[in-house]
XYZ file of C-alpha atoms in Angstrom:
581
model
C -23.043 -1.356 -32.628
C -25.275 -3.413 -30.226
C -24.426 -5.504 -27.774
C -25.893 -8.375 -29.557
C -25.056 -8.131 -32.662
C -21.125 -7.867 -31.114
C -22.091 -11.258 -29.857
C -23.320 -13.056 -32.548
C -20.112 -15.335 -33.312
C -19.672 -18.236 -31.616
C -19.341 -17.493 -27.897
C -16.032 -17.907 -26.105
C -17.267 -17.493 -23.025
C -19.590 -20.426 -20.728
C -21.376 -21.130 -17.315
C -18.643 -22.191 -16.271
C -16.266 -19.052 -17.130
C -18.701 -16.828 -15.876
C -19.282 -18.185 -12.654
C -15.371 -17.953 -12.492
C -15.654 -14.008 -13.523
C -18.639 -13.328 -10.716
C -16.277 -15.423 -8.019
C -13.086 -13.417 -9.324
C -15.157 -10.487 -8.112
C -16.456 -11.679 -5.088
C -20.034 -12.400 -5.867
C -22.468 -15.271 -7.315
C -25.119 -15.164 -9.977
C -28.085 -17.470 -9.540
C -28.169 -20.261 -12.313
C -30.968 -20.398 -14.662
C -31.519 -16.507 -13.915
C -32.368 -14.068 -16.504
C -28.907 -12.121 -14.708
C -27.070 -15.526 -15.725
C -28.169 -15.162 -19.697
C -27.885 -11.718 -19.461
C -24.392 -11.606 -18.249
C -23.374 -14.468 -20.451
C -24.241 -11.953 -23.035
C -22.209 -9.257 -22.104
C -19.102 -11.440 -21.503
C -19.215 -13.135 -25.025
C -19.777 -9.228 -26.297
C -17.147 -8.056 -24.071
C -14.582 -10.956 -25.265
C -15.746 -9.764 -28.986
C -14.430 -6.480 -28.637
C -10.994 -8.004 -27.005
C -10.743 -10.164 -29.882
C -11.010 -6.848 -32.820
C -8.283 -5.433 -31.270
C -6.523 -8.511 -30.555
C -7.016 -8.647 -34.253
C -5.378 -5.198 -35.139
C -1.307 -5.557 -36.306
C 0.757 -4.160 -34.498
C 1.313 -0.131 -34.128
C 4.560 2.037 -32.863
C 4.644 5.465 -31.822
C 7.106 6.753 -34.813
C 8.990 8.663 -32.417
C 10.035 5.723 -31.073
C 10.679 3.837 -34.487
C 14.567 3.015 -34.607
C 16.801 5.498 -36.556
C 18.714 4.564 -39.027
C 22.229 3.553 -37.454
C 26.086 3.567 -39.836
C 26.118 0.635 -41.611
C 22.334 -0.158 -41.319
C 21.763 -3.513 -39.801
C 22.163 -3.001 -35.982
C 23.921 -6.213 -34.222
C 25.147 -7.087 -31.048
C 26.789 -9.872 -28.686
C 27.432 -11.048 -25.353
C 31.399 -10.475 -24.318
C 33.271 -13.154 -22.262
C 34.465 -12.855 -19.493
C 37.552 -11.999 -20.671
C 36.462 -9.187 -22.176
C 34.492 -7.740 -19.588
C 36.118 -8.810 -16.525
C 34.347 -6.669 -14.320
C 30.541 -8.434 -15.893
C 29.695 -4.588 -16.397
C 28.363 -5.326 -19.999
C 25.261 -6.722 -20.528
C 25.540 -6.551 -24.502
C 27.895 -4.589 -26.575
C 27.324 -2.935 -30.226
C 28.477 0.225 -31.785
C 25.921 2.627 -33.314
C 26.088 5.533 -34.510
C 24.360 7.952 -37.078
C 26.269 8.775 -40.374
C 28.152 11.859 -39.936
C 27.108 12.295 -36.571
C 27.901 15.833 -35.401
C 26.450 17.057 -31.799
C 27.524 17.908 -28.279
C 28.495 13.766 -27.678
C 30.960 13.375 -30.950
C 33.293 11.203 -29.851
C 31.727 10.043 -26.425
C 30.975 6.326 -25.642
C 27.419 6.093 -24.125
C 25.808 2.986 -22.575
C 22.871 2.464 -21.493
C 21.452 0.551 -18.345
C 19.853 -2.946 -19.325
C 16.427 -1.636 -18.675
C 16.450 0.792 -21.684
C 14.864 -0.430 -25.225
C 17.635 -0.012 -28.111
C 16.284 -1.431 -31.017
C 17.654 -4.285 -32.096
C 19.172 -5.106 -28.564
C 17.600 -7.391 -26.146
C 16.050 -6.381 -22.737
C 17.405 -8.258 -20.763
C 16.451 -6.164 -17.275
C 19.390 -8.166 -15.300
C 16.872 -11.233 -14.824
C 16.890 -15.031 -16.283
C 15.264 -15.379 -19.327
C 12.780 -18.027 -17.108
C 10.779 -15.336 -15.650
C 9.486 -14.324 -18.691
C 6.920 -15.939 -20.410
C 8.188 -16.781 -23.546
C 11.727 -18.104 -22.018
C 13.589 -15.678 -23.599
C 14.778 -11.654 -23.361
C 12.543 -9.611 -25.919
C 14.814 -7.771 -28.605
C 13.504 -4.390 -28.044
C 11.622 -2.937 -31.217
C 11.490 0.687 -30.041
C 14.867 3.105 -28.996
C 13.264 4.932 -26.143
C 13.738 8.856 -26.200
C 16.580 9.035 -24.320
C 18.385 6.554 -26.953
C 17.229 8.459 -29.803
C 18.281 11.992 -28.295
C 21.802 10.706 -27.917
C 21.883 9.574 -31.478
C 20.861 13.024 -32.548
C 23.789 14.612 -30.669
C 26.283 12.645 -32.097
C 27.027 9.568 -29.430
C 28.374 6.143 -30.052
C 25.542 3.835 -28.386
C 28.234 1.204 -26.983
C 25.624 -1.069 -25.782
C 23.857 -2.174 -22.212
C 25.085 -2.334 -19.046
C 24.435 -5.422 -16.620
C 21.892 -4.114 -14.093
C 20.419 -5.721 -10.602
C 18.222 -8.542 -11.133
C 14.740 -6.269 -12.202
C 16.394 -3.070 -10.825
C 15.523 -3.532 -7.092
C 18.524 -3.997 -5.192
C 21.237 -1.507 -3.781
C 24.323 -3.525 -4.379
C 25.671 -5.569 -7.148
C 25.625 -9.321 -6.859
C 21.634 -10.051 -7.882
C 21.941 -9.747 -11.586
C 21.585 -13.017 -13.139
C 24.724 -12.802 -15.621
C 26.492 -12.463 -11.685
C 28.286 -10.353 -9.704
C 29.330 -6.828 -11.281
C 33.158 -5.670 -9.404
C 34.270 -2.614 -8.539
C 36.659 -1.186 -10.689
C 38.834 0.049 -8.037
C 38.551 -3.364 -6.228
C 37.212 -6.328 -7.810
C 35.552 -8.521 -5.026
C 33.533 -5.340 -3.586
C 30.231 -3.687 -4.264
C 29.518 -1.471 -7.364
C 26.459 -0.798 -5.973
C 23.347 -1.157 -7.980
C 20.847 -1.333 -9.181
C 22.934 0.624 -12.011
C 25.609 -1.132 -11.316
C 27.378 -1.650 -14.718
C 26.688 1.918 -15.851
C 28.746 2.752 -12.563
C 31.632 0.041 -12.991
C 31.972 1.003 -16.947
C 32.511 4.820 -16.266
C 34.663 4.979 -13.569
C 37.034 2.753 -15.220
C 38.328 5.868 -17.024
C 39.078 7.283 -13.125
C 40.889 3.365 -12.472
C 43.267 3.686 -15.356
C 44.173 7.844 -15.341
C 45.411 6.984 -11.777
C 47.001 4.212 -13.145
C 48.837 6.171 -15.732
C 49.745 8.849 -12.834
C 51.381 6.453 -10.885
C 48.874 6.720 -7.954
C 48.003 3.082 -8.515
C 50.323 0.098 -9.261
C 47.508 -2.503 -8.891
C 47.492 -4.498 -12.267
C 44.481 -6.415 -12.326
C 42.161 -6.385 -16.010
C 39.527 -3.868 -16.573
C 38.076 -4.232 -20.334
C 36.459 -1.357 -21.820
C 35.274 1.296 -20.565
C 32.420 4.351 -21.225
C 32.442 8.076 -21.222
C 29.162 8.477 -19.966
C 26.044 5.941 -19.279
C 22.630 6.203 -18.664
C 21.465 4.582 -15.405
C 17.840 4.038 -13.266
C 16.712 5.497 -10.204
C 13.882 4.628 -7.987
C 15.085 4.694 -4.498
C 18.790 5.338 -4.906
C 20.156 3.354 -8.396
C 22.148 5.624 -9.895
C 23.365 7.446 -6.726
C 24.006 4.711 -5.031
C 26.618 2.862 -7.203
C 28.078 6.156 -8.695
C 28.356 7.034 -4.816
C 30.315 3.313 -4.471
C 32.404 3.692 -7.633
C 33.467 7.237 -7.178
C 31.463 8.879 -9.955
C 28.948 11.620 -10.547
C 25.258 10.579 -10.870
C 22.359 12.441 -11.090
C 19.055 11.966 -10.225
C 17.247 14.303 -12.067
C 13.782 16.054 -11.154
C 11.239 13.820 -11.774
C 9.804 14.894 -15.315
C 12.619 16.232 -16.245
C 14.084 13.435 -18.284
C 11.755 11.376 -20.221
C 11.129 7.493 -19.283
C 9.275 6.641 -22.269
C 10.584 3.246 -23.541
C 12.341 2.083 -19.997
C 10.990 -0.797 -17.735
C 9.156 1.224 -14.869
C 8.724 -0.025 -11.294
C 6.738 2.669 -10.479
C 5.993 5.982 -12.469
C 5.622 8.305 -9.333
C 9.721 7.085 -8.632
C 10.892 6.716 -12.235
C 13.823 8.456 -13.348
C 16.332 7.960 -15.383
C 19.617 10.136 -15.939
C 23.548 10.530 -16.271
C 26.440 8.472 -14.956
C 29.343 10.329 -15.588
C 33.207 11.255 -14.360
C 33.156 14.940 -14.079
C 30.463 17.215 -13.572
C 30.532 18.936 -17.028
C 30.028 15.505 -18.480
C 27.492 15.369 -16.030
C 25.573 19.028 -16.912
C 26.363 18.086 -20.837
C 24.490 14.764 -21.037
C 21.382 16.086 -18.965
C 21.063 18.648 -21.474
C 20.929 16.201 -24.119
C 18.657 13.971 -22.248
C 16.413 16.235 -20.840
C 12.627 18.185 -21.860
C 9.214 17.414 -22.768
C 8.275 14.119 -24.950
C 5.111 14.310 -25.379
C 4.654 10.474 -24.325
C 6.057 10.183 -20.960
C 2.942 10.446 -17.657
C 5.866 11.409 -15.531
C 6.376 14.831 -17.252
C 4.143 17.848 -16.570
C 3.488 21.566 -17.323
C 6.639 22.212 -14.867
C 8.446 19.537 -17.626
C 10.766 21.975 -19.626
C 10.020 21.464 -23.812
C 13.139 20.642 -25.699
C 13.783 24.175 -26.695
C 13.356 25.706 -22.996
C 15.902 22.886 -21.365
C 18.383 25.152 -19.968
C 22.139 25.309 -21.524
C 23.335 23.873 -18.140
C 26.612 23.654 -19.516
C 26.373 26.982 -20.658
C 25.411 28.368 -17.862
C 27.878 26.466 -15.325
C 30.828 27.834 -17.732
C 29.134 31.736 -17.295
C 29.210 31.897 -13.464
C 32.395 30.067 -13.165
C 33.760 32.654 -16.077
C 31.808 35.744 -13.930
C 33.862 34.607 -10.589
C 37.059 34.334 -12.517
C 36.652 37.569 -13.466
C 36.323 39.087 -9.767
C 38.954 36.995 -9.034
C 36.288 35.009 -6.674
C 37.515 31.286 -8.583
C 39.637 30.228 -5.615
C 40.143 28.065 -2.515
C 38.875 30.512 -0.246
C 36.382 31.760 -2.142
C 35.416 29.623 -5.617
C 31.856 28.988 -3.156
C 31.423 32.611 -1.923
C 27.589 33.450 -2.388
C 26.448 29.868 -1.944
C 24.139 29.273 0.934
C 24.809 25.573 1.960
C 22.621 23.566 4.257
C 23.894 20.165 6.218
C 20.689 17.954 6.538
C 21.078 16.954 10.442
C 18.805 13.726 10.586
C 20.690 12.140 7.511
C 24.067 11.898 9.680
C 21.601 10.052 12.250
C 20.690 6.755 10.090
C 20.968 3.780 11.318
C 24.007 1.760 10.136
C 25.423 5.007 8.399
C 29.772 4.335 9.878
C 31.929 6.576 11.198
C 34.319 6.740 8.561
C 31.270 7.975 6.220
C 30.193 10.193 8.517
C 33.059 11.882 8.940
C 33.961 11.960 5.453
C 31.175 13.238 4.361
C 31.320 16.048 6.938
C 34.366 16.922 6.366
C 33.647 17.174 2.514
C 30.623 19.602 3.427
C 32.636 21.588 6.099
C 34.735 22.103 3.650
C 32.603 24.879 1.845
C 33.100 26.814 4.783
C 36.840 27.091 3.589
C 35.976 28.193 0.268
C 33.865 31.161 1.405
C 30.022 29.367 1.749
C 27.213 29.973 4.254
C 27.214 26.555 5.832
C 24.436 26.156 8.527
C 23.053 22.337 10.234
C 19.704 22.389 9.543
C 16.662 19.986 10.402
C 13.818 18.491 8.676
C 12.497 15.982 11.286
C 10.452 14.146 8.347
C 13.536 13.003 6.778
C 13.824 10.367 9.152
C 10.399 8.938 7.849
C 11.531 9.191 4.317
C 11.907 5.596 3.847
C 8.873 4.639 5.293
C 6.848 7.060 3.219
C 8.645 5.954 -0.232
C 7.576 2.296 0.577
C 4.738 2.173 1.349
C 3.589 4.982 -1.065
C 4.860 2.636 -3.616
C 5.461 -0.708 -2.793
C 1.642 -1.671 -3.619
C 1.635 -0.724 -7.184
C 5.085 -2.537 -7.554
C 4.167 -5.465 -9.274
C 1.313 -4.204 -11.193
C 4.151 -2.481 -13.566
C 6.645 -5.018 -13.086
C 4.459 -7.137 -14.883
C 4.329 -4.343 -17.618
C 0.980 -3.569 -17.068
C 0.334 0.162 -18.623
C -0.617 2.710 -16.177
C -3.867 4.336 -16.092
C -3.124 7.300 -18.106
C -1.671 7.374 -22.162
C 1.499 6.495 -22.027
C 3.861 3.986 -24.514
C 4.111 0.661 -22.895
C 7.233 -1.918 -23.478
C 6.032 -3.690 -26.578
C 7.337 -7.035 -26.395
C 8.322 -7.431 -22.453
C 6.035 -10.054 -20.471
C 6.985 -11.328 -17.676
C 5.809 -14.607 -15.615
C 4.653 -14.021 -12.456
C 3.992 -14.660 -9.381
C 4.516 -18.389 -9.691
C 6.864 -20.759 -7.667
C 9.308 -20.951 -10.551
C 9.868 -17.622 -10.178
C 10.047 -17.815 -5.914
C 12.692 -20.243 -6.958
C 14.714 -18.394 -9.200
C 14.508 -15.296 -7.112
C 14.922 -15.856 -3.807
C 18.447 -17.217 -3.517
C 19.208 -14.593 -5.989
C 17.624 -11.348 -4.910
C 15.391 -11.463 -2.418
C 14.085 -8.247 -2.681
C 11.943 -9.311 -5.336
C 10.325 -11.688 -3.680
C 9.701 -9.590 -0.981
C 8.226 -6.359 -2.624
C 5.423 -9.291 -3.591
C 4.627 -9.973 0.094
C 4.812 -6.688 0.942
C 2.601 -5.316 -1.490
C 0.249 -8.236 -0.322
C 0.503 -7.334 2.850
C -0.650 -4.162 2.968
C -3.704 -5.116 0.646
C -4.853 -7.617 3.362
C -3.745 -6.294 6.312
C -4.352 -2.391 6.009
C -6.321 -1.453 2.497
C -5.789 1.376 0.242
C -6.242 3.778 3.479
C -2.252 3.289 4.447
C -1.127 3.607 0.835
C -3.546 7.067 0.520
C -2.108 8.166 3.549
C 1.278 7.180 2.823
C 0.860 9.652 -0.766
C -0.638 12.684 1.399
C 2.349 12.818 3.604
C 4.972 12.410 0.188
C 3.082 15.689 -0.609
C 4.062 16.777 3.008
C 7.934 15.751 2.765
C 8.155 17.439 -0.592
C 7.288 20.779 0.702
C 9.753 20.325 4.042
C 12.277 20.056 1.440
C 10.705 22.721 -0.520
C 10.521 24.888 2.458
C 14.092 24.318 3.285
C 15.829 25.003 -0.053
C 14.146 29.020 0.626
C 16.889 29.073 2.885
C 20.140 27.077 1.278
C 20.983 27.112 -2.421
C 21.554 23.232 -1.752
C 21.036 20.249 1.087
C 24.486 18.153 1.586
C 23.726 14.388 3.317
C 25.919 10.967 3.181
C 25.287 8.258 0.370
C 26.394 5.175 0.619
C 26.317 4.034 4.502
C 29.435 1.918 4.388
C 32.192 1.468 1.480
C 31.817 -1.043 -0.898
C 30.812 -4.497 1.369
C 32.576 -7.743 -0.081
C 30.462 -9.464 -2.384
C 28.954 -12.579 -0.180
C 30.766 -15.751 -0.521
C 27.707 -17.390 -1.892
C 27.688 -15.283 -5.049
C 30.909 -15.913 -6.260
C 30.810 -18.525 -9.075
C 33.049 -21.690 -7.887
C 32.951 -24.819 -9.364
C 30.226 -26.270 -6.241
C 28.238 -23.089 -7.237
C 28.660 -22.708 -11.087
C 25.679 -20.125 -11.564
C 26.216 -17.812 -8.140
C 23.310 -18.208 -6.082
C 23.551 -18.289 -2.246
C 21.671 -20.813 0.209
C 21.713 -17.851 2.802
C 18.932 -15.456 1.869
C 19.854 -13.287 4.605
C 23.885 -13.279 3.265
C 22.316 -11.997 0.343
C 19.685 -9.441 1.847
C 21.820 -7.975 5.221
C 24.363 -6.089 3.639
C 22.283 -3.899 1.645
C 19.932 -2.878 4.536
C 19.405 0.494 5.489
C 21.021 1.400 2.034
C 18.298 3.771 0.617
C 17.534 5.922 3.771
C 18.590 8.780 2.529
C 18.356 8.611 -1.265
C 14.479 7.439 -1.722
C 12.718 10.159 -0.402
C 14.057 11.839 -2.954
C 12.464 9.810 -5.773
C 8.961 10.356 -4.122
C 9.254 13.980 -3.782
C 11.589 14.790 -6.998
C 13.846 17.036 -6.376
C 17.263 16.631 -7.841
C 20.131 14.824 -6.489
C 23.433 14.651 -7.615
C 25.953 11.977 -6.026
C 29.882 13.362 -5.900
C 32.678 11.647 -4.499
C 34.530 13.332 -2.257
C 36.945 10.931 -0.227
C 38.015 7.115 0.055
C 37.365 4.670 2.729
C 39.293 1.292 4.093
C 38.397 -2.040 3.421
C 39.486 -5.897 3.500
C 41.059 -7.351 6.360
C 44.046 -5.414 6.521
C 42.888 -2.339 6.007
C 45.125 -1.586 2.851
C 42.407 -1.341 -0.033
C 40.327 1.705 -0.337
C 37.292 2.308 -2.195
C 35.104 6.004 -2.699
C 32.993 7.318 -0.607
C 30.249 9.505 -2.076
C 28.220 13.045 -0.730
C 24.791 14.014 -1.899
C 24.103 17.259 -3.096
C 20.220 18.288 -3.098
C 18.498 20.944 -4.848
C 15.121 22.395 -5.772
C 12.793 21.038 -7.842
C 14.402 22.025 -11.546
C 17.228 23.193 -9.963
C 19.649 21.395 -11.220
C 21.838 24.292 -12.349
C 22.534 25.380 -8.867
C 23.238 21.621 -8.200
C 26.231 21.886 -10.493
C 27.250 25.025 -9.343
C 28.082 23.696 -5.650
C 29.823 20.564 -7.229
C 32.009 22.058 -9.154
C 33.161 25.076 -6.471
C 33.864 21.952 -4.250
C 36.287 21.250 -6.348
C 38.295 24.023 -5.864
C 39.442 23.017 -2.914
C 40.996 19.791 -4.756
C 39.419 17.102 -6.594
C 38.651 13.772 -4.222
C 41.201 11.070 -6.171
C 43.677 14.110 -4.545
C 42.590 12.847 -0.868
């Protein structure tokens, strides 16, 4: 088809819109040119072909169409506050398929509110006034990882409250408010998966109830056996790390992101939030292999039938070391080659009573028959700065839910409103960090060009293969999580009668105490290897002293190694389990 017979409607495009397109671009056509009539032309073509698929009704990948759930119709609601004390629901439902049968009978799964279940809104932790309609989309699709716990037999128990847009490291942004910590309402989950965190360790909160190891009697609500949670710098390690849970960021590809708001698909990943490591090893087996959707995956990207039986295969070696009578405290981690990453006990703000923890939960391998060696990777210290500024640009290109460059399966109905001053407003007394990834990736378009950010992605390459290099040597890489315990939750987010909706006049109250919280979990999500947050010990807090809240250890491993992840974890445990410190 020509280009003007495509243009023989009536035109949609003038002068007056083209000039507009040729200043847009930096240039000027001459009026009453033959360019002018020319490239009226091709605009009114070009707006033609917009409009036929404008035209076209809308089309879903069926993989992603919804399955059919027990009792059909899928529903949902918001629970008060009485119900979910701790504001880790976003939404709550039950759905299930009939006669489910799988590895997940009987487990409660949730799913961070960043994940499309059908019938479910998104509601990505933000108000409703940043997107462009006014209101959270009810998602249309069930991304992969939705429909693959279906198929294994889960109960889908709903959404958990998440940071506001996923980008913050503790867990006051989200609009619905503040999400607590289950062992200490008041304090830090830690975000931005920071209902998925406070909703699974519950189960920890009340077994140590039962035991008698805690007479604290404040409300919890319902909990979950396992949840799904979002990592791009730190989000699921992070708050599992601050809740004293297990949460694993997979290898990138690994686990498919098809159908989950992305910040950024070189730093997507999604994976489980569970209490014990099985749990851990079981749901990443459901979760995990090849889509055939997801950009993030590639021919390293297991297919469904080659994901390895991690569960399986934890169960054989622990079995095998049983049966040389290896499966003890001296020697359940004989054979494992364990490497202390130097420069990650040497961030900034990192305390004491982490550091020490945390090296006293990797010196402890050395007890139960490990190799432990300090090693050094002097690029670690520039992890932080390579992650942002590798990324930051492209940040609110898929914020906005633009698609990517390559085939993928965008968000159908998400469309957010930005950058405007409503949405300065709504943001920056309520996370900050929004606002600034904005400025930031503006800044480094006008100050420095696409060089720093091409620079920035040549020497990710360069970090990956110091890691790479490095786990030749050691079966895994140990370094602290969470720099402090759980901070307070500011003053100016906690709902009071002068401040009904939770939004601080401070922007620094809201932005200091979650400085310095990624240094040394993002790396990771630029070069992809796995890593696996464990708790190992308990810190003080309040003014006293007298509460305590978990302190968390990283555990690193190759690229698709997650196996050997799980293996370290659970010979730690030999020694004692860390609700026993």
């Amino acid at each position: 088809m020509s280009i003007v017979s495509l243009a023989t409607g009536d035109p949609t495009c003038n002068l007056s819109d083209l000039q507009a397109l040729a200043t847009a671009n930096n240039f000027t056509i001459q009026p009453n040119s033959a360019n002018e009539t020319a490239f009226l032309l091709f605009a009114n073509s070009f707006d033609a072909t917009c409009q036929a698929v404008q035209n076209l009704p809308k089309y879903h990948d069926p993989r992603l169409e919804p399955l059919q759930v027990e009792g059909g119709e899928r529903t949902y609601y918001r629970p008060d506050e009485i119900e979910n004390p701790l504001n880790g629901w976003a939404h709550k439902t039950t759905l299930r398929l009939p006669g489910a049968k799988g590895v997940l009978a009987g487990k409660t799964i949730g799913f961070k509110d960043n994940v499309s279940i059908a019938g479910l809104p998104l509601g990505l932790g933000c108000s409703p006034a940043l997107l462009k309609d006014g209101k959270h989309p009810i998602s249309t699709i069930d991304a992969t990882i939705v429909r693959r716990v279906l198929e294994a037999g889960g109960t889908v128990r709903g959404t958990a409250t998440c940071e506001n847009l996923s980008m913050f490291a503790l867990s006051y942004t989200s609009d619905s408010g503040v999400v607590h910590n289950a062992w200490l309402p008041g304090y830090a989950t830690g975000g931005s998966s920071s209902g998925c965190a406070a909703l699974v360790s519950i189960g920890d909160v009340e077994e140590a109830r039962n035991s008698g190891r805690d007479g604290r009697k404040y409300e919890l609500g319902e909990g979950l056996d396992m949840a799904v949670g979002g990592d791009q710098g730190g989000s699921i390690r992070l708050p599992a790390a601050y809740s004293g849970i297990y949460g694993l960021k997979p290898t990138h590809g690994l686990c498919p992101y098809t159908g989950i708001a992305s910040l950024n698909p070189m730093i997507d990943h999604c994976g489980p939030m569970t209490r014990t490591v099985e749990d851990t090893a079981l749901l990443l087996q459901v979760l995990a292999g090849y889509d055939g959707i997801d950009i993030r995956m590639s021919p390293e990207s297991p297919l469904r039938e080659n994901v390895p039986d991690y569960t399986g295969d934890l169960s054989a070696w622990i079995a095998k070391k049983k049966e040389v009578g290896e499966w003890t405290p001296t020697t359940s981690a004989k054979g494992l080659r364990i490497g202390i990453l130097q420069e990650s006990f040497q961030a900034p703000g990192l305390s004491e009573e982490v550091r020490s923890t945390v090296l006293a939960a990797a010196n402890r391998f050395r007890t139960l028959g490990a190799d432990v060696k300090t090693l050094s990777i002097p690029l670690h210290a520039h992890a932080a700065s390579i992650w942002t500024v590798a990324t930051r640009p492209q940040m609110p290109h898929f914020i906005a839910n633009n698609p990517p460059d390559l085939l993928t399966h965008p968000l159908p109905d998400l469309d957010p409103s930005f950058p405007t001053q409503d949405f300065f407003d709504n943001l920056a007394n309520r996370n900050p960090a929004v606002v600034n990834v904005l400025m930031n990736a503006a800044h480094i378009q006008q100050r420095y060009g696409p060089a720093l950010v091409r620079k920035a992605h040549m020497h990710a390459w360069q970090l990956r293969a110091a890691y790479d290099q490095a786990l030749e040597d050691f079966d895994v890489l140990l370094t602290p999580l969470n720099p402090t315990v759980g901070p307070r939750h500011p003053k100016g987010t906690v709902k009071t009668e002068a401040n009904p909706h939770g939004r601080s006049e401070r922007v620094m109250e809201l932005f200091e105490p979650a400085i310095g919280n990624t240094l040394n979990t993002c790396g990771l999500n630029v070069t992809g290897h796995p890593a696996l947050s464990m708790p190992v010990g308990w810190g003080r807090v309040g003014d006293d002293g007298e509460g305590r809240l978990p302190i968390g250890m990283q555990v690193v491993g190759k690229r698709f190694g997650e196996g050997m992840v799980f293996r370290a974890a659970k010979a730690w445990e030999v020694g004692g389990r860390w609700t026993d410190s």
